[in-house]
Short mmCIF file of C-alpha atoms in Angstrom, two decimals:
data_model
loop_
_atom_site.label_atom_id
_atom_site.label_comp_id
_atom_site.label_asym_id
_atom_site.label_seq_id
_atom_site.Cartn_x
_atom_site.Cartn_y
_atom_site.Cartn_z
CA MET A 7 7.17 131.72 69.61
CA TRP A 8 4.82 128.98 68.30
CA LYS A 9 5.46 126.55 65.13
CA GLN A 10 2.12 125.74 63.17
CA ALA A 11 1.39 123.08 60.28
CA TRP A 12 -1.73 123.50 58.17
CA SER A 13 -4.35 120.80 56.59
CA GLU A 14 -7.93 121.33 55.08
CA GLY A 15 -8.25 124.66 56.83
CA ALA A 16 -7.47 122.71 60.53
CA ILE A 17 -4.25 123.12 62.46
CA THR A 18 -2.31 119.40 62.77
CA ARG A 19 0.77 120.41 64.57
CA LEU A 20 1.25 123.49 67.31
CA GLU A 21 5.20 123.54 69.13
CA PRO A 22 6.91 125.85 70.50
CA LEU A 23 10.40 127.01 69.20
CA GLU A 24 11.14 129.62 71.71
CA GLU A 25 10.37 130.57 75.46
CA THR A 26 11.13 133.64 77.43
CA LEU A 27 11.05 133.98 80.92
CA THR A 28 10.73 137.33 82.29
CA THR A 29 10.72 138.18 86.17
CA ALA A 30 9.45 141.93 87.75
CA PRO A 31 10.21 143.28 91.17
CA GLY A 32 6.92 144.25 91.15
CA PRO A 33 3.55 144.95 89.18
CA TRP A 34 3.80 145.14 85.05
CA PHE A 35 0.79 147.99 85.38
CA ARG A 36 -0.38 150.75 87.87
CA ASP A 37 -3.77 152.30 87.75
CA VAL A 38 -3.62 155.79 86.56
CA THR A 39 -7.20 156.01 85.78
CA GLY A 40 -8.16 159.31 87.99
CA ALA A 41 -5.37 161.39 86.49
CA ALA A 42 -5.74 160.26 83.27
CA PHE A 43 -9.41 161.87 83.25
CA ALA A 44 -9.06 164.32 86.05
CA GLY A 45 -11.63 167.00 85.70
CA VAL A 46 -13.56 165.19 83.04
CA GLY A 47 -16.67 166.22 83.80
CA SER A 48 -18.19 163.00 81.82
CA PHE A 49 -15.98 160.58 83.30
CA ASP A 50 -17.36 161.59 87.26
CA GLU A 51 -20.82 162.19 86.56
CA GLN A 52 -21.59 158.98 84.29
CA LEU A 53 -18.97 156.85 83.67
CA ALA A 54 -17.58 156.58 87.51
CA ARG A 55 -20.80 156.06 88.95
CA GLY A 56 -21.03 153.02 87.38
CA ILE A 57 -24.26 151.01 85.91
CA PRO A 58 -26.25 149.84 88.81
CA TYR A 59 -26.19 153.55 89.85
CA TRP A 60 -27.98 154.78 86.40
CA ARG A 61 -30.13 151.73 86.04
CA SER A 62 -31.88 152.29 88.92
CA ARG A 63 -32.34 155.66 88.46
CA LEU A 64 -33.74 155.27 84.17
CA ASP A 65 -36.74 154.30 82.85
CA PRO A 66 -35.93 150.62 81.00
CA ALA A 67 -37.42 151.92 78.02
CA CYS A 68 -34.35 153.89 77.21
CA GLY A 69 -32.92 149.71 76.54
CA ILE A 70 -30.25 149.91 80.10
CA ASP A 71 -29.81 146.51 81.21
CA ILE A 72 -26.81 144.88 83.25
CA TYR A 73 -26.55 141.36 81.46
CA GLY A 74 -23.48 141.97 79.01
CA GLU A 75 -20.85 144.41 79.28
CA ASN A 76 -20.18 147.31 76.90
CA GLY A 77 -16.91 147.02 75.11
CA VAL A 78 -14.36 149.83 73.94
CA ALA A 79 -12.18 150.91 71.22
CA VAL A 80 -9.20 152.63 70.95
CA ALA A 81 -7.19 154.16 67.55
CA ASP A 82 -5.71 157.19 66.37
CA ILE A 83 -9.09 159.35 64.48
CA ASP A 84 -7.07 162.39 64.20
CA ASN A 85 -3.50 160.81 62.65
CA ASP A 86 -1.42 162.90 65.36
CA GLY A 87 0.43 159.81 66.92
CA LEU A 88 -2.40 159.32 69.42
CA ASP A 89 -4.70 157.16 70.46
CA GLU A 90 -8.18 158.13 71.30
CA ILE A 91 -10.96 155.78 73.76
CA TYR A 92 -14.36 155.31 72.54
CA VAL A 93 -16.28 154.11 75.59
CA CYS A 94 -19.93 152.02 74.74
CA GLN A 95 -22.75 152.79 76.97
CA PRO A 96 -25.49 151.19 77.09
CA GLY A 97 -29.23 152.26 76.04
CA GLY A 98 -29.70 155.65 77.97
CA LEU A 99 -26.09 157.21 78.49
CA PRO A 100 -24.86 158.62 75.76
CA ASN A 101 -21.52 156.93 73.86
CA ARG A 102 -18.21 158.70 75.37
CA LEU A 103 -15.30 159.48 72.96
CA TYR A 104 -12.11 160.90 74.66
CA LYS A 105 -8.91 162.68 73.05
CA ASN A 106 -6.16 162.32 74.05
CA ASP A 107 -3.66 165.18 74.60
CA GLY A 108 -0.32 163.88 74.66
CA THR A 109 0.40 164.30 78.43
CA GLY A 110 -1.48 161.48 79.67
CA HIS A 111 -4.71 162.89 80.28
CA PHE A 112 -7.71 163.18 78.03
CA ARG A 113 -10.72 165.15 77.33
CA ASP A 114 -14.28 164.57 76.18
CA ILE A 115 -14.60 165.19 72.62
CA SER A 116 -18.18 163.09 72.60
CA LYS A 117 -20.35 165.67 70.80
CA GLU A 118 -18.18 167.66 68.59
CA ALA A 119 -16.99 163.90 67.07
CA GLY A 120 -20.62 162.99 66.40
CA LEU A 121 -20.52 159.75 68.52
CA ASP A 122 -22.49 161.13 71.41
CA ILE A 123 -25.00 158.05 70.38
CA LEU A 124 -27.94 157.36 72.98
CA ASP A 125 -28.46 153.96 71.48
CA ASP A 126 -27.69 150.55 73.71
CA THR A 127 -24.15 149.66 72.17
CA THR A 128 -22.80 146.65 72.81
CA SER A 129 -19.35 147.01 71.08
CA ALA A 130 -17.54 149.59 68.56
CA LEU A 131 -14.80 148.93 65.94
CA PHE A 132 -12.37 151.18 64.28
CA VAL A 133 -11.30 150.05 60.67
CA ASP A 134 -10.15 151.88 57.54
CA LEU A 135 -13.17 150.37 55.29
CA ARG A 136 -12.24 152.97 52.16
CA ASN A 137 -8.88 152.50 52.38
CA SER A 138 -8.22 156.25 52.58
CA GLY A 139 -5.89 156.37 55.60
CA CYS A 140 -8.32 157.68 57.95
CA GLN A 141 -10.22 155.06 60.92
CA ASP A 142 -14.04 154.84 60.47
CA LEU A 143 -16.20 153.23 63.08
CA VAL A 144 -18.17 150.44 63.16
CA LEU A 145 -20.68 150.33 65.86
CA ILE A 146 -23.08 147.14 67.31
CA ARG A 147 -26.12 148.03 68.45
CA THR A 148 -28.50 145.24 69.22
CA THR A 149 -30.84 145.91 67.06
CA GLN A 150 -28.61 146.69 63.82
CA PRO A 151 -24.69 147.41 63.21
CA MET A 152 -23.70 151.20 62.17
CA LEU A 153 -21.46 152.77 59.83
CA PHE A 154 -19.46 155.98 60.77
CA LEU A 155 -16.88 157.44 58.07
CA ASN A 156 -13.91 160.06 59.52
CA ASP A 157 -13.44 163.23 57.69
CA GLY A 158 -9.58 162.78 58.43
CA ARG A 159 -9.98 165.24 61.34
CA GLY A 160 -11.82 163.19 64.08
CA ARG A 161 -15.52 163.69 63.22
CA PHE A 162 -17.39 161.08 62.09
CA THR A 163 -20.76 161.30 59.79
CA LEU A 164 -23.50 158.49 60.27
CA LEU A 165 -24.01 156.52 56.84
CA PRO A 166 -27.70 155.47 56.40
CA ASN A 167 -28.41 151.75 55.13
CA ALA A 168 -25.14 150.70 55.22
CA PHE A 169 -25.77 147.50 55.87
CA ARG A 170 -28.04 145.27 54.29
CA PHE A 171 -28.39 141.30 54.78
CA ALA A 172 -29.54 138.58 52.24
CA SER A 173 -31.96 136.99 54.81
CA ALA A 174 -32.80 139.22 58.26
CA PRO A 175 -30.93 138.98 61.40
CA GLN A 176 -31.69 136.21 64.32
CA GLY A 177 -30.98 137.84 67.70
CA SER A 178 -28.96 140.29 69.14
CA PHE A 179 -25.56 141.77 67.34
CA THR A 180 -22.93 141.59 69.74
CA SER A 181 -19.37 141.90 68.86
CA VAL A 182 -17.69 142.54 65.40
CA SER A 183 -14.37 141.86 64.04
CA ALA A 184 -12.12 143.26 60.74
CA ALA A 185 -9.94 141.37 58.60
CA ASP A 186 -9.51 140.94 54.48
CA TYR A 187 -10.32 137.33 54.58
CA ASP A 188 -10.23 136.81 50.55
CA ARG A 189 -7.42 138.77 50.12
CA ASP A 190 -9.19 141.42 47.43
CA GLY A 191 -6.96 144.94 49.41
CA ARG A 192 -10.80 145.58 51.45
CA LEU A 193 -11.22 144.72 54.72
CA ASP A 194 -14.41 142.51 55.42
CA LEU A 195 -16.57 142.41 58.75
CA TYR A 196 -17.31 139.30 60.90
CA LEU A 197 -20.64 140.53 62.75
CA CYS A 198 -21.64 137.80 66.13
CA SER A 199 -25.12 137.56 67.91
CA TYR A 200 -26.82 136.00 70.20
CA ILE A 201 -30.54 134.67 71.23
CA TYR A 202 -31.13 134.38 74.98
CA TYR A 203 -33.02 131.26 76.45
CA GLN A 204 -33.95 129.75 73.69
CA SER A 205 -32.91 125.42 72.71
CA GLU A 206 -30.07 124.29 70.34
CA ALA A 207 -32.64 124.26 67.68
CA GLN A 208 -33.89 127.64 67.60
CA TYR A 209 -30.47 129.31 67.37
CA ARG A 210 -29.31 130.77 64.28
CA TYR A 211 -25.28 131.80 63.72
CA PRO A 212 -23.85 134.36 63.11
CA THR A 213 -23.47 135.95 59.58
CA PRO A 214 -20.36 136.78 57.33
CA ILE A 215 -20.70 140.28 55.60
CA THR A 216 -18.13 140.76 52.90
CA MET A 217 -17.79 144.46 51.42
CA ARG A 218 -18.26 145.35 47.73
CA ARG A 219 -16.03 146.62 45.69
CA THR A 220 -18.25 148.78 44.35
CA GLY A 221 -18.70 151.05 47.35
CA LEU A 222 -19.21 151.35 51.06
CA ARG A 223 -22.70 149.69 50.88
CA ILE A 224 -22.22 146.01 52.83
CA SER A 225 -23.98 142.82 52.09
CA SER A 226 -23.91 139.76 53.14
CA SER A 227 -22.17 136.74 51.10
CA VAL A 228 -23.54 133.07 51.58
CA THR A 229 -20.39 131.80 49.88
CA ALA A 230 -18.07 133.34 52.63
CA TRP A 231 -17.46 130.30 54.56
CA ALA A 232 -16.32 128.38 51.06
CA LYS A 233 -13.90 131.14 51.01
CA ILE A 234 -12.49 131.32 53.96
CA ARG A 235 -11.65 127.54 53.32
CA ARG A 236 -9.98 128.34 50.46
CA ALA A 237 -8.26 131.37 52.26
CA LEU A 238 -7.04 128.96 54.49
CA LYS A 239 -5.64 126.42 51.89
CA THR A 240 -3.31 129.25 50.45
#
């Protein structure tokens, strides 16, 4: 436990209040991947082979590469009390969604959920953007983000043109996070981007994204940084 003091949007003091030391006779975790995905064809035939295997076999035009890692997202997509796992993949390999059956085993439901996407996917985030109690999915491709709406039963539908930008994004999208930074009761999204092999003068920086109150269409906010600073002060 740590005590913090803030001033003008910056931490001015950080000191420990309580510390707990714990010892264990052995490792805290053990690898149960083989048992959790036993008999799952897409895991054995696709994921377990690794990216180098597929890169030597897929046409580079499909978008597969070895630069950077592809993320995972975890959430209870159908409100049954069990978390599912979504695995992002590079271009040419389908993303995979695995359903938790409650016994420590997972099965592939990518196609039936509508999330077997073949586009290069750098990361994904399950998040309740509509305050509906259902986890929607924000999927980050290198060229643009995508929004999939959850019907409450774990089936997703793409919302076309969900993202609009005041200015054209620079570089490739890499990741996303969510928080209600302005305390209006709606989650906002922060998108990160990256440009390879350029000088400092040529870089462009991430663009804050806020949810409009009038719907799910998302637009960039030129005043977001000021709003963040005001939120921190309060």
